[in-house]
Coordinates of C-alpha atoms and ligand atoms in Angstrom, one line a residue:
X30 CA -137.1 -45.8 -45.5
X31 CA -135.8 -44.2 -48.6
X32 CA -132.2 -43.0 -48.5
X33 CA -131.8 -39.3 -48.8
X34 CA -129.6 -37.6 -51.4
X35 CA -128.8 -33.9 -51.5
X36 CA -127.2 -32.3 -54.6
X37 CA -126.2 -28.7 -54.9
X38 CA -124.8 -26.4 -57.6
X39 CA -123.0 -23.2 -56.8
X40 CA -125.3 -20.3 -56.5
X41 CA -124.4 -18.0 -59.4
X42 CA -123.7 -14.3 -59.4
X43 CA -126.4 -12.2 -61.0
X44 CA -123.8 -9.9 -62.4
X45 CA -125.1 -10.8 -65.9
X46 CA -127.0 -13.5 -67.7
X47 CA -126.0 -17.1 -67.3
X48 CA -124.0 -18.8 -70.1
X49 CA -123.2 -22.4 -71.1
X50 CA -120.7 -22.8 -68.3
X51 CA -123.4 -22.4 -65.7
X52 CA -125.8 -24.6 -67.7
X53 CA -123.0 -27.2 -67.5
X54 CA -122.9 -27.5 -63.7
X55 CA -126.6 -27.3 -63.3
X56 CA -127.3 -29.9 -65.9
X57 CA -124.9 -32.3 -64.2
X58 CA -126.7 -31.8 -61.0
X59 CA -130.1 -32.3 -62.6
X60 CA -129.1 -35.5 -64.4
X61 CA -127.7 -37.0 -61.3
X62 CA -130.7 -36.0 -59.3
X63 CA -133.1 -37.6 -61.8
X64 CA -130.9 -40.7 -61.8
X65 CA -131.0 -41.0 -58.0
X66 CA -134.8 -40.6 -58.0
X67 CA -134.9 -43.6 -60.5
X68 CA -132.8 -45.5 -58.0
X69 CA -135.4 -44.9 -55.3
X70 CA -133.7 -42.1 -53.3
X71 CA -135.5 -39.2 -51.8
X72 CA -133.7 -36.3 -53.4
X73 CA -133.3 -32.6 -52.6
X74 CA -131.8 -30.5 -55.4
X75 CA -130.7 -27.0 -54.6
X76 CA -129.6 -24.2 -56.9
X77 CA -129.9 -20.4 -56.6
X78 CA -128.3 -17.0 -56.8
X79 CA -125.5 -15.3 -54.9
X80 CA -126.7 -11.7 -54.8
X81 CA -124.6 -9.7 -52.4
X82 CA -121.2 -8.1 -52.6
X83 CA -119.3 -5.2 -54.1
X84 CA -119.4 -6.4 -57.7
X85 CA -123.2 -6.6 -57.7
X86 CA -123.5 -3.2 -56.0
X87 CA -121.3 -1.7 -58.8
X88 CA -123.3 -3.4 -61.6
X89 CA -126.5 -2.0 -60.1
X90 CA -125.1 1.5 -60.0
X91 CA -124.0 1.2 -63.6
X92 CA -127.6 0.3 -64.5
X93 CA -129.0 3.1 -62.3
X94 CA -130.9 0.6 -60.2
X95 CA -131.0 -0.3 -56.6
X96 CA -129.1 -3.6 -56.0
X97 CA -132.3 -5.4 -55.3
X98 CA -134.1 -4.1 -58.4
X99 CA -131.1 -5.1 -60.4
X100 CA -130.8 -8.6 -59.1
X101 CA -134.5 -9.2 -59.3
X102 CA -134.3 -8.6 -63.1
X103 CA -131.3 -10.9 -63.7
X104 CA -132.5 -13.6 -61.4
X105 CA -135.7 -13.9 -63.2
X106 CA -133.6 -14.8 -66.2
X107 CA -131.9 -17.6 -64.2
X108 CA -135.3 -19.1 -63.3
X109 CA -136.5 -18.9 -66.9
X110 CA -133.4 -20.6 -68.2
X111 CA -133.7 -23.5 -65.8
X112 CA -137.3 -23.9 -66.8
X113 CA -136.6 -24.3 -70.5
X114 CA -133.6 -26.5 -69.7
X115 CA -135.9 -28.8 -67.7
X116 CA -134.0 -28.3 -64.5
X117 CA -136.1 -29.8 -61.8
X118 CA -134.8 -28.3 -58.5
X119 CA -136.5 -28.4 -55.2
X120 CA -135.5 -24.9 -54.1
X121 CA -134.0 -21.9 -55.7
X122 CA -132.4 -20.0 -52.9
X123 CA -131.6 -16.3 -53.2
X124 CA -129.1 -14.9 -50.6
X125 CA -131.5 -12.0 -50.2
X126 CA -134.2 -14.4 -49.0
X127 CA -135.3 -13.5 -45.4
X128 CA -134.7 -17.0 -44.0
X129 CA -131.2 -17.1 -45.4
X130 CA -130.3 -13.6 -44.2
X131 CA -131.5 -14.4 -40.7
X132 CA -129.6 -17.7 -40.6
X133 CA -126.4 -16.2 -41.8
X134 CA -126.4 -13.6 -39.0
X135 CA -126.9 -16.5 -36.6
X136 CA -124.1 -18.5 -38.1
X137 CA -121.8 -15.5 -37.8
X138 CA -122.8 -14.8 -34.2
X139 CA -122.3 -18.4 -33.2
X140 CA -118.8 -18.6 -34.7
X141 CA -117.9 -15.3 -33.0
X142 CA -119.2 -16.6 -29.7
X143 CA -117.0 -19.7 -30.1
X144 CA -114.0 -17.4 -30.8
X145 CA -113.6 -19.0 -34.3
X146 CA -114.2 -15.5 -35.7
X147 CA -112.3 -12.6 -34.1
X148 CA -112.0 -8.8 -34.8
X149 CA -108.8 -7.8 -36.6
X150 CA -107.5 -5.8 -39.5
X151 CA -106.7 -7.0 -43.0
X152 CA -104.1 -5.9 -45.6
X153 CA -103.7 -7.4 -49.0
X154 CA -104.6 -7.7 -52.6
X155 CA -108.3 -8.1 -53.5
X156 CA -110.0 -9.0 -56.8
X157 CA -113.4 -7.4 -56.9
X158 CA -114.5 -9.3 -60.0
X159 CA -114.1 -12.6 -58.2
X160 CA -114.7 -11.2 -54.7
X161 CA -111.6 -12.9 -53.5
X162 CA -108.4 -12.0 -51.6
X163 CA -105.4 -13.2 -53.6
X164 CA -102.2 -14.9 -52.6
X165 CA -99.1 -14.3 -54.6
X166 CA -99.6 -17.6 -56.4
X167 CA -102.9 -16.3 -57.8
X168 CA -101.4 -13.2 -59.5
X169 CA -98.8 -12.4 -62.1
X170 CA -96.0 -9.8 -61.4
X171 CA -98.3 -6.9 -62.2
X172 CA -100.9 -8.2 -59.8
X173 CA -103.4 -9.4 -62.4
X174 CA -105.5 -12.3 -61.2
X175 CA -104.7 -15.6 -63.1
X176 CA -108.4 -16.6 -63.3
X177 CA -110.1 -13.5 -64.7
X178 CA -107.1 -11.4 -65.8
X179 CA -108.3 -8.3 -63.8
X180 CA -105.9 -6.3 -61.7
X181 CA -106.3 -6.8 -58.0
X182 CA -106.5 -3.7 -55.8
X183 CA -104.8 -2.9 -52.5
X184 CA -107.0 -3.4 -49.5
X185 CA -106.7 -2.5 -45.9
X186 CA -109.4 -2.3 -43.4
X187 CA -110.8 -3.4 -40.1
X188 CA -112.4 -6.8 -40.4
X189 CA -113.3 -10.0 -38.6
X190 CA -111.3 -13.0 -39.4
X191 CA -112.2 -16.7 -39.4
X192 CA -109.6 -18.9 -37.7
X193 CA -108.9 -21.1 -40.7
X194 CA -105.2 -21.6 -39.6
X195 CA -106.4 -23.6 -36.6
X196 CA -107.8 -26.2 -38.9
X197 CA -104.7 -27.3 -40.8
X198 CA -104.6 -30.8 -39.3
X199 CA -108.3 -31.2 -39.7
X200 CA -108.0 -30.3 -43.4
X201 CA -105.0 -32.6 -43.9
X202 CA -107.0 -35.5 -42.5
X203 CA -110.0 -34.5 -44.7
X204 CA -107.8 -34.4 -47.8
X205 CA -106.5 -37.9 -47.0
X206 CA -110.1 -39.1 -47.8
X207 CA -111.5 -39.0 -51.3
X208 CA -114.1 -36.3 -50.6
X209 CA -112.7 -34.0 -53.3
X210 CA -112.5 -35.1 -56.9
X211 CA -110.6 -35.2 -59.1
X212 CA -107.3 -36.1 -57.5
X213 CA -105.3 -33.4 -59.3
X214 CA -107.4 -30.7 -57.6
X215 CA -106.6 -32.3 -54.2
X216 CA -102.9 -31.9 -54.8
X217 CA -103.3 -28.3 -55.9
X218 CA -105.1 -27.4 -52.7
X219 CA -102.7 -29.2 -50.5
X220 CA -99.6 -27.7 -52.1
X221 CA -100.8 -24.2 -52.7
X222 CA -102.8 -23.6 -49.5
X223 CA -103.2 -26.3 -46.9
X224 CA -99.6 -27.5 -46.5
X225 CA -98.2 -24.2 -47.3
X226 CA -99.3 -21.2 -45.4
X227 CA -102.9 -21.6 -44.3
X228 CA -104.1 -18.2 -43.4
X229 CA -107.1 -16.9 -41.5
X230 CA -109.8 -15.6 -43.8
X231 CA -111.3 -12.1 -43.6
X232 CA -115.1 -12.5 -43.3
X233 CA -116.5 -9.0 -43.1
X234 CA -116.2 -5.8 -45.1
X235 CA -116.8 -2.2 -44.1
X236 CA -116.4 -0.3 -47.4
X237 CA -119.9 -0.9 -48.8
X238 CA -123.5 -1.8 -47.8
X239 CA -124.8 -4.4 -50.1
X240 CA -124.5 -7.4 -47.9
X241 CA -125.8 -9.0 -44.7
X242 CA -125.1 -6.8 -41.7
X243 CA -123.7 -8.4 -38.6
X244 CA -125.7 -7.9 -35.4
X245 CA -122.6 -7.1 -33.4
X246 CA -121.3 -4.2 -35.4
X247 CA -123.5 -2.3 -37.9
X248 CA -120.5 -1.1 -40.0
X249 CA -119.7 -4.6 -41.1
X250 CA -121.4 -6.7 -43.8
X251 CA -120.6 -10.3 -44.1
X252 CA -118.1 -11.3 -46.8
X253 CA -120.0 -12.7 -49.8
X254 CA -118.3 -16.1 -49.6
X255 CA -119.3 -16.7 -46.0
X256 CA -122.8 -15.6 -46.9
X257 CA -122.9 -17.7 -50.1
X258 CA -121.4 -20.9 -48.7
X259 CA -124.0 -20.9 -45.9
X260 CA -126.7 -21.2 -48.5
X261 CA -126.2 -25.0 -48.7
X262 CA -127.5 -25.4 -45.1
X263 CA -129.7 -22.4 -44.7
X264 CA -131.8 -23.7 -47.6
X265 CA -132.5 -26.8 -45.5
X266 CA -133.6 -24.7 -42.5
X267 CA -130.4 -24.5 -40.5
X268 CA -130.9 -22.0 -37.6
X269 CA -134.6 -21.8 -38.4
X270 CA -137.5 -23.1 -36.3
X271 CA -138.0 -26.0 -38.8
X272 CA -134.8 -27.9 -39.6
X273 CA -136.4 -31.2 -40.6
X274 CA -134.9 -30.9 -44.1
X275 CA -131.5 -30.4 -42.6
X276 CA -131.9 -33.4 -40.4
X277 CA -132.9 -35.5 -43.4
X278 CA -130.5 -34.3 -46.1
X279 CA -127.4 -33.1 -44.2
X280 CA -127.0 -36.1 -41.8
X281 CA -124.7 -39.0 -41.4
X282 CA -127.2 -41.2 -43.2
X283 CA -127.7 -39.0 -46.2
X284 CA -125.5 -38.7 -49.3
X285 CA -124.4 -35.1 -50.0
X286 CA -122.9 -34.2 -53.4
X287 CA -121.8 -30.7 -54.2
X288 CA -120.9 -29.9 -57.8
X289 CA -118.8 -26.9 -58.6
X290 CA -116.4 -25.5 -61.2
X291 CA -112.7 -25.8 -60.5
X292 CA -112.0 -22.1 -59.9
X293 CA -114.0 -22.2 -56.7
X294 CA -112.5 -25.3 -55.3
X295 CA -110.5 -23.4 -52.6
X296 CA -113.7 -22.0 -51.1
X297 CA -115.5 -25.3 -51.2
X298 CA -112.8 -27.6 -50.1
X299 CA -111.1 -25.4 -47.5
X300 CA -113.3 -22.7 -46.0
X301 CA -116.6 -24.5 -46.3
X302 CA -115.4 -27.6 -44.4
X303 CA -113.9 -25.3 -41.8
X304 CA -117.2 -23.6 -41.4
X305 CA -119.1 -26.9 -41.2
X306 CA -116.6 -28.4 -38.7
X307 CA -117.0 -25.2 -36.6
X308 CA -120.8 -25.6 -36.7
X309 CA -120.6 -29.3 -35.8
X310 CA -121.9 -30.5 -39.2
X311 CA -120.5 -33.1 -41.5
X312 CA -118.5 -32.4 -44.6
X313 CA -120.2 -33.3 -47.9
X314 CA -119.6 -36.9 -49.0
X315 CA -118.3 -35.7 -52.3
X316 CA -117.2 -32.4 -53.8
X317 CA -117.1 -32.8 -57.5
X318 CA -114.9 -30.0 -59.0
X319 CA -115.3 -30.1 -62.7
X320 CA -113.2 -28.6 -65.5
X321 CA -114.0 -25.5 -67.5
X322 CA -115.7 -25.1 -70.8
X323 CA -113.2 -23.3 -72.9
X324 CA -113.5 -21.0 -75.8
X325 CA -110.3 -21.4 -77.7
X326 CA -107.8 -21.9 -74.8
X327 CA -109.6 -19.5 -72.4
X328 CA -112.3 -20.1 -69.9
X329 CA -115.7 -19.1 -71.2
X330 CA -116.7 -16.3 -68.9
X331 CA -118.8 -13.2 -68.5
X332 CA -115.7 -11.0 -67.7
X333 CA -113.8 -12.2 -70.7
X334 CA -117.0 -11.9 -72.9
X335 CA -116.5 -15.0 -74.9
X336 CA -119.7 -16.8 -73.9
X337 CA -122.4 -18.8 -75.6
X338 CA -126.0 -18.2 -74.7
X339 CA -127.9 -21.4 -73.6
X340 CA -131.3 -19.9 -74.3
X341 CA -130.3 -19.5 -78.0
X342 CA -129.1 -23.1 -78.2
X343 CA -132.2 -24.4 -76.6
X344 CA -134.5 -22.4 -78.8
X345 CA -132.6 -23.4 -82.0
X346 CA -132.1 -27.1 -81.2
X347 CA -133.8 -28.4 -78.0
X348 CA -133.2 -28.7 -74.3
X349 CA -132.5 -32.4 -74.7
X350 CA -129.9 -31.7 -77.4
X351 CA -128.1 -29.3 -75.0
X352 CA -128.4 -31.6 -72.0
X353 CA -127.0 -34.5 -74.1
X354 CA -124.0 -32.6 -75.3
X355 CA -123.2 -31.5 -71.8
X356 CA -123.4 -34.9 -70.3
X357 CA -121.9 -36.9 -73.1
X358 CA -119.2 -34.6 -74.5
X359 CA -117.9 -32.8 -71.4
X360 CA -116.3 -35.3 -69.0
X361 CA -116.0 -33.5 -65.6
X362 CA -112.4 -34.4 -65.0
X363 CA -111.0 -32.2 -67.8
X364 CA -111.6 -29.0 -69.6
X365 CA -113.9 -29.2 -72.6
X366 CA -115.0 -27.4 -75.7
X367 CA -118.3 -26.2 -76.8
X368 CA -118.6 -25.1 -80.4
X369 CA -121.5 -25.2 -82.8
X370 CA -119.7 -27.7 -85.1
X371 CA -118.9 -30.1 -82.2
X372 CA -122.4 -29.7 -80.9
X373 CA -124.0 -30.6 -84.3
X374 CA -121.6 -33.4 -85.0
X375 CA -122.3 -35.0 -81.6
X376 CA -126.1 -34.7 -82.0
X377 CA -126.1 -36.1 -85.5
X378 CA -123.7 -39.0 -84.8
X379 CA -125.1 -40.1 -81.5
X380 CA -128.8 -39.1 -81.4
X381 CA -129.9 -38.9 -85.0
X382 CA -127.7 -41.6 -86.6
X383 CA -127.3 -44.0 -83.7
X384 CA -130.2 -44.0 -81.3
X385 CA -132.8 -42.3 -83.4
X386 CA -132.1 -44.4 -86.5
X387 CA -132.1 -47.6 -84.4
X388 CA -135.5 -46.8 -82.9
X389 CA -137.0 -45.8 -86.3
X390 CA -135.7 -48.8 -88.1
X391 CA -136.9 -51.3 -85.5
X392 CA -140.3 -49.7 -85.0
X393 CA -140.8 -49.5 -88.8
X394 CA -140.1 -53.2 -89.1
X395 CA -142.4 -54.1 -86.2
X396 CA -145.1 -52.1 -87.9
X397 CA -144.4 -53.5 -91.4
X398 CA -143.8 -57.2 -90.6
X399 CA -146.0 -57.7 -87.5
X400 CA -148.6 -55.1 -87.9
X401 CA -147.1 -53.1 -84.9
X402 CA -147.1 -55.8 -82.3
X403 CA -144.7 -58.8 -81.8
X404 CA -146.0 -62.0 -80.3
X405 CA -144.7 -62.2 -76.8
X406 CA -141.3 -63.8 -76.7
X407 CA -138.7 -64.3 -73.9
X408 CA -135.3 -63.1 -75.2
X409 CA -133.5 -62.8 -71.9
X410 CA -130.9 -65.5 -72.7
X411 CA -130.0 -64.0 -76.0
X412 CA -126.4 -62.7 -76.1
X413 CA -127.4 -59.2 -77.1
X414 CA -130.0 -58.9 -74.4
X415 CA -127.4 -60.2 -71.9
X416 CA -125.2 -57.4 -73.2
X417 CA -128.0 -55.0 -72.6
X418 CA -128.3 -56.3 -69.0
X419 CA -124.6 -55.9 -68.5
X420 CA -124.8 -52.3 -69.8
X421 CA -127.4 -51.6 -67.1
X422 CA -125.1 -52.8 -64.3
X423 CA -122.0 -51.0 -65.7
X424 CA -124.0 -47.8 -66.3
X425 CA -125.1 -47.8 -62.6
X426 CA -121.6 -48.3 -61.4
X427 CA -120.4 -45.3 -63.3
X428 CA -123.4 -43.1 -62.4
X429 CA -122.9 -44.0 -58.8
X430 CA -119.5 -42.5 -58.9
X431 CA -120.9 -39.5 -60.9
X432 CA -119.1 -40.4 -64.1
X433 CA -122.0 -39.5 -66.3
X434 CA -120.1 -39.1 -69.5
X435 CA -118.7 -42.6 -69.6
X436 CA -122.1 -44.0 -68.4
X437 CA -123.7 -42.3 -71.4
X438 CA -121.1 -43.6 -73.8
X439 CA -121.8 -47.2 -72.7
X440 CA -125.4 -46.7 -73.6
X441 CA -124.4 -45.3 -77.0
X442 CA -122.1 -48.3 -77.5
X443 CA -125.1 -50.6 -77.0
X444 CA -127.0 -48.6 -79.6
X445 CA -124.1 -49.2 -82.1
X446 CA -124.1 -52.9 -81.4
X447 CA -127.8 -53.0 -82.0
X448 CA -127.4 -51.2 -85.3
X449 CA -124.7 -53.6 -86.2
X450 CA -126.9 -56.6 -85.2
X451 CA -129.5 -55.3 -87.7
X452 CA -126.9 -55.2 -90.5
X453 CA -125.6 -58.7 -89.6
X454 CA -129.0 -60.4 -89.1
X455 CA -130.7 -58.7 -92.1
X456 CA -134.4 -58.9 -90.9
X457 CA -135.6 -58.0 -94.4
X458 CA -134.0 -61.1 -95.8
X459 CA -135.5 -63.3 -93.0
X460 CA -138.9 -61.9 -93.9
X461 CA -138.4 -62.6 -97.6
X462 CA -137.3 -66.1 -96.9
X463 CA -140.3 -66.7 -94.5
X464 CA -138.0 -67.3 -91.5
X465 CA -140.6 -66.0 -89.1
X466 CA -139.2 -67.4 -85.9
X467 CA -135.8 -65.9 -86.5
X468 CA -137.3 -62.6 -87.6
X469 CA -139.4 -62.5 -84.4
X470 CA -136.3 -63.2 -82.3
X471 CA -134.2 -60.5 -83.9
X472 CA -136.9 -57.8 -83.5
X473 CA -137.7 -58.9 -79.9
X474 CA -134.1 -58.6 -79.0
X475 CA -133.9 -55.2 -80.5
X476 CA -137.1 -54.0 -78.9
X477 CA -135.9 -55.1 -75.5
X478 CA -132.5 -53.3 -76.0
X479 CA -134.2 -50.1 -77.2
X480 CA -136.2 -50.0 -74.0
X481 CA -132.9 -50.4 -72.0
X482 CA -131.2 -47.7 -74.0
X483 CA -134.1 -45.3 -73.7
X484 CA -134.5 -45.8 -70.0
X485 CA -130.8 -45.3 -69.3
X486 CA -131.0 -42.0 -71.3
X487 CA -134.1 -40.9 -69.4
X488 CA -132.3 -38.6 -66.9
X489 CA -130.8 -36.7 -69.9
X490 CA -133.5 -36.8 -72.6
X491 CA -136.3 -35.5 -70.5
X492 CA -138.5 -34.4 -73.3
X493 CA -137.9 -37.2 -75.8
X494 CA -137.9 -40.1 -73.4
X495 CA -141.7 -40.6 -73.4
X496 CA -141.8 -40.7 -77.2
X497 CA -138.9 -43.2 -77.3
X498 CA -140.7 -45.5 -75.0
X499 CA -144.1 -45.1 -76.7
X500 CA -142.4 -45.9 -80.0
X501 CA -141.6 -49.3 -78.6
X502 CA -145.2 -49.9 -77.4
X503 CA -144.7 -49.2 -73.7
X504 CA -145.8 -46.5 -71.3
X505 CA -143.0 -44.1 -70.0
X506 CA -144.0 -44.5 -66.4
X507 CA -144.1 -48.3 -66.3
X508 CA -140.4 -48.9 -66.5
X509 CA -137.9 -48.8 -63.6
X510 CA -134.6 -50.3 -62.5
X511 CA -136.6 -53.0 -60.7
X512 CA -138.6 -54.4 -63.6
X513 CA -136.1 -53.5 -66.4
X514 CA -135.2 -57.1 -67.0
X515 CA -138.7 -58.6 -67.0
X516 CA -140.6 -59.6 -70.1
X517 CA -142.9 -56.6 -70.9
X518 CA -146.3 -56.8 -72.5
X519 CA -145.8 -54.5 -75.4
X520 CA -148.7 -52.7 -76.9
X521 CA -149.4 -52.2 -80.6
X522 CA -147.2 -49.5 -82.2
X523 CA -149.1 -47.3 -84.5
X524 CA -147.3 -44.0 -85.0
X525 CA -144.0 -43.5 -86.7
X526 CA -142.4 -40.6 -84.7
X527 CA -139.3 -38.8 -85.8
X528 CA -137.3 -38.5 -82.6
X529 CA -134.0 -36.8 -83.5
X530 CA -134.1 -35.0 -86.8
X531 CA -130.6 -34.7 -88.3
X532 CA -129.3 -31.1 -88.0
X533 CA -128.2 -29.9 -91.4
Ligands
LIG16 N1 -121.2 -17.0 -56.6 C1 -120.1 -17.8 -56.7 C2 -120.4 -19.2 -56.2 C3 -120.9 -19.3 -54.8 S1 -121.3 -20.9 -54.3 C4 -121.5 -20.8 -52.7 C5 -119.7 -17.9 -58.2 N2 -120.6 -17.6 -59.1 S2 -120.4 -17.6 -60.7 O1 -121.6 -17.0 -61.2 O2 -119.1 -17.0 -61.0 O3 -120.4 -19.1 -61.1 C6 -119.3 -19.9 -61.1 C7 -119.7 -21.3 -61.5 O4 -120.3 -21.3 -62.8 C8 -118.5 -22.3 -61.7 O5 -118.1 -22.8 -60.5 C9 -119.1 -23.3 -62.6 O6 -120.0 -24.1 -61.8 C10 -119.9 -22.4 -63.5 N3 -119.1 -21.9 -64.6 C11 -119.0 -20.6 -65.0 N4 -118.2 -20.6 -66.1 C12 -117.8 -21.8 -66.5 C13 -117.0 -22.4 -67.5 N5 -116.5 -21.7 -68.5 N6 -116.9 -23.7 -67.5 C14 -117.4 -24.5 -66.6 N7 -118.1 -24.0 -65.6 C15 -118.3 -22.7 -65.5 O7 -118.6 -18.3 -58.4

């Protein structure tokens, strides 16, 4: 039986169009999902939209629309973006979906029944923009939130609370494992919240309507974060009459990876595990909390207004170019930059000059010297092919720990070595001197390595991969991790395709 793999992104707020920051997380998830499929996993990839809450209600009012009309318009833009970015998800969940709404009410009721949720009152500072109660560590002296810079308001109302404080020991044990990455984030959560003063969380609101009403008290709507976090299991049928997906993808045997940006680590590493434990479900195997894309030294964000539009980038360059930059140039354990110059430089150096140039030089020589088809030759013992085989293994090790950036860099390094091998072995001289056997060996070694390079970039370069492989005389579907090392029957290469045109 295939092993099951479940990967999720945050569900994004439709309070405006998505920007490069959202495209970052979703592309990470898509690439890992495609890689896992190549490895033979059965994959479920979830993304979606987080549509309730006061912020959305306000936005809709500003636009003279009902909240649902407003979110329908924005969410259509999400779906369109994922389509042109080649994001291949299995479900796009909306928190306004009927099955989700039903299941969230059930979740609330069952926690209430277990006395893990209780009626109370809440008093404190609240950031509407982030839909979050703030602790003193999260604000400056004038009560401005240190993530979005907006002023938090005073808040006092009747509410229901989730007994988070009961779970301190549970969380400490959880944090002793390596479920949360990177390590720095773990320390932050332990010091600022878990070991410090772990408070219960208010999980209903009475001041507005745009949310999921609880069955027990019609004045209360469920706090957006309780509603939103639940999506990861409601999408799999939790509390519905068909929970076969849940049994398959959220089980002890499945691998669950949740990818988020670092600013929502608290919700995903503290409240979410508490909810799961309360419901008797396992915690995700890995919570990957990546850094921010910065603009200057600030987080790129809608509320700051310093965002880049992914649609524009895709239309100007290509989805592959954007996917490549995200994976290669933005390692998840740090903050990263996205500027036009960096983007173009990376594309030209890595795709046009390195990989693209390699493929075009080699295919041209195969066409010119061997009429498009090399006589079959086994090169598996050649040092550079061995290097290619090692790259496959090292790449897998890195991808298996979700280090996609370093994995990609290994592939690019192999490309550089192949280019250097062309310079060193000078096939054009071999041809002139009539050293046909040597010429055949050089080109066969390069052809094999190009197949390896192309295949390892397949999860990223969704659109270009078929052409890369065809350019070597193979069919895109016929290569997999299993047969990678075998001696392929290459077909005659006829076309000279330009794969990555240099950006001027
Ligand atoms: N709706 C909540 C998430 C609920 S999940 C149960 C939310 N939405 S959001 O629209 O604000 O999206 C936040 C996410 O978008 C981040 O966690 C991250 O995945 C992505 N990013 C938004 N801006 C980003 C950067 N500047 N850099 C990196 N990622 C960014 O929070």
